[in-house]
GROMACS .gro file of C-alpha atoms in nm:
model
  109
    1UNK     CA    1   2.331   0.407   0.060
    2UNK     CA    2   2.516   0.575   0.353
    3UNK     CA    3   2.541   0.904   0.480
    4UNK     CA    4   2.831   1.094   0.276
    5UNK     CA    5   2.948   0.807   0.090
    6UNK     CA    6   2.943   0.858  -0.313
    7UNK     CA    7   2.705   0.680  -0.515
    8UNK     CA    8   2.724   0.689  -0.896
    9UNK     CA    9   2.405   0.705  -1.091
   10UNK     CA   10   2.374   0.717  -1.488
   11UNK     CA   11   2.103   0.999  -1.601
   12UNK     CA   12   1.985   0.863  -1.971
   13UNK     CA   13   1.852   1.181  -2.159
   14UNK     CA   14   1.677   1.115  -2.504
   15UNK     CA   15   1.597   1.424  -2.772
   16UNK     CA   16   1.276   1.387  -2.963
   17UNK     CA   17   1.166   1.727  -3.029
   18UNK     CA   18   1.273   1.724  -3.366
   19UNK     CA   19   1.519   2.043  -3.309
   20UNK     CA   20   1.858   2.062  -3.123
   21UNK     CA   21   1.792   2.157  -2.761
   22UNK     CA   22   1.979   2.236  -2.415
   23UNK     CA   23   1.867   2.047  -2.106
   24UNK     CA   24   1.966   2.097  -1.758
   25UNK     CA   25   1.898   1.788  -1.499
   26UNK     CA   26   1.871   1.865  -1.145
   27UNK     CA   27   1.904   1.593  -0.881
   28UNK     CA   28   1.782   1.686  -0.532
   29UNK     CA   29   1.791   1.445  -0.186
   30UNK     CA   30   1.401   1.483  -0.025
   31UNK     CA   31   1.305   1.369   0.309
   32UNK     CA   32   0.909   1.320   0.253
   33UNK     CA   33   0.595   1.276   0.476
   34UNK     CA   34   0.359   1.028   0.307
   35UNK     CA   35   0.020   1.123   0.415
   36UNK     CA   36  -0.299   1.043   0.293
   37UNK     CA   37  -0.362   1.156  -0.086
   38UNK     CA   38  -0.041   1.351  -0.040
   39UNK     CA   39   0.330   1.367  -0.064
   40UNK     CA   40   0.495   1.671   0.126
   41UNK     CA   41   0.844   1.705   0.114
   42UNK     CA   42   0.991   1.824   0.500
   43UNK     CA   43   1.350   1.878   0.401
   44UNK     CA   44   1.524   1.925   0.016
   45UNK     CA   45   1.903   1.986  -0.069
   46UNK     CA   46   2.079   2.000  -0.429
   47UNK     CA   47   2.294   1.705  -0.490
   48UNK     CA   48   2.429   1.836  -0.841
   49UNK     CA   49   2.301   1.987  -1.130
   50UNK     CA   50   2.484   1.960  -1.525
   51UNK     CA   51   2.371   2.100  -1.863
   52UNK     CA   52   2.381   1.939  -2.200
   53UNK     CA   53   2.333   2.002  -2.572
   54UNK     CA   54   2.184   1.722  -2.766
   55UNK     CA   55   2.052   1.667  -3.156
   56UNK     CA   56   1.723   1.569  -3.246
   57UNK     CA   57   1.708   1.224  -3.206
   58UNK     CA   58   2.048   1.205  -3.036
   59UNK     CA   59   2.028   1.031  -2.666
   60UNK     CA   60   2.310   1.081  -2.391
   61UNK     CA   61   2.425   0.894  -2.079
   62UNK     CA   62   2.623   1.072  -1.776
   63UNK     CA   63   2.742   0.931  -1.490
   64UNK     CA   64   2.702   1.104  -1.207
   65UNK     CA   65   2.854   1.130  -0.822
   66UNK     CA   66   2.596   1.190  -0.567
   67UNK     CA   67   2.661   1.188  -0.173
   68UNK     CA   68   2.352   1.182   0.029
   69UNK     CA   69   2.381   1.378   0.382
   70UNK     CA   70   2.010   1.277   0.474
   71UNK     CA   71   1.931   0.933   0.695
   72UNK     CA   72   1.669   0.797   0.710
   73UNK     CA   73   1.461   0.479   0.515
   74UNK     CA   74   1.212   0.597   0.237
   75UNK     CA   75   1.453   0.940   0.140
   76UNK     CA   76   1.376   1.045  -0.218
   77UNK     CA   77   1.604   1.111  -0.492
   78UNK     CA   78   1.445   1.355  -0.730
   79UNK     CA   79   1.556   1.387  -1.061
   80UNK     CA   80   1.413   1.714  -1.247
   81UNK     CA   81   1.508   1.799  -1.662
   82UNK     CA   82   1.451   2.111  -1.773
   83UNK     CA   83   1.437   2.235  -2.126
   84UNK     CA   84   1.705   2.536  -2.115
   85UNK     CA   85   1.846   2.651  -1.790
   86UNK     CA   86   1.707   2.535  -1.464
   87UNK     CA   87   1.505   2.823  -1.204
   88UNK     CA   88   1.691   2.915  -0.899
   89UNK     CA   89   1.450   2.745  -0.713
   90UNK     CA   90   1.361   2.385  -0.899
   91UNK     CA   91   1.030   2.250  -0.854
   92UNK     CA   92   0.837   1.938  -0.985
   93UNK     CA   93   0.598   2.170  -1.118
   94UNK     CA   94   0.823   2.356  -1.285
   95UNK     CA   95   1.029   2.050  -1.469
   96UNK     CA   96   1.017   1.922  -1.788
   97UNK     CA   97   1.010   1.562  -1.732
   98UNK     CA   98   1.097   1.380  -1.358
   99UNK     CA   99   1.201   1.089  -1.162
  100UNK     CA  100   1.177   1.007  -0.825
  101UNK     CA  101   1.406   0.702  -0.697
  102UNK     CA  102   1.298   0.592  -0.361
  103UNK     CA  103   1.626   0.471  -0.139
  104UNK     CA  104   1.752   0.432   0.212
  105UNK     CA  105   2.009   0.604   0.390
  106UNK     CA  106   2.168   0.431   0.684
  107UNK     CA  107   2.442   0.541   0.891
  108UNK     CA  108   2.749   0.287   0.910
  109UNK     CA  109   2.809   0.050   1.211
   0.00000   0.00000   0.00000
């Protein structure tokens, strides 16, 4: 990826809680330290965040636009799904369900 050039991503979301439900998906651009037994995240920014309504059983695919303004190899692109609305402040430990898609972001020659 480069630095402020759009990237389009599909976010799959499948509904098996046997009721209609709302999810929000969150997708944040992490710079991380990998230490020992530990992941710590040094810098975080919101790339976008969408809701959506699905059936039980009913499964959705959205493309999405993101633009990462991080450089840097080993950058993390964190998906988070809530059920209902997202908190202000989105955490892993907070999420329904995540994904973490490891990528590199290098500046253009």
């Amino acid at each position: 990826l480069a630095p402020g050039e759009p990237a389009e991503v599909t976010v799959g979301i499948g509904n098996h809680e046997h009721t209609r439900e709302q999810y929000t998906v969150v997708i944040e651009e992490q710079a991380v330290d990998l230490t020992t037994n530990a992941t710590v995240v040094t810098r975080e920014r919101e790339l976008s965040r969408f809701q959506t309504v699905l059936d039980d059983n009913e499964t959705m695919h959205r493309r999405t636009t993101i633009e990462p303004t991080m450089v840097g190899q080993g950058l993390r692109l964190q998906f988070l799904l809530y059920r209902g609305a997202a908190p202000t402040d989105p955490r892993t430990e907070t999420a329904y369900r995540t994904l973490q898609l490891w990528v590199n972001v290098t500046a253009a020659r």
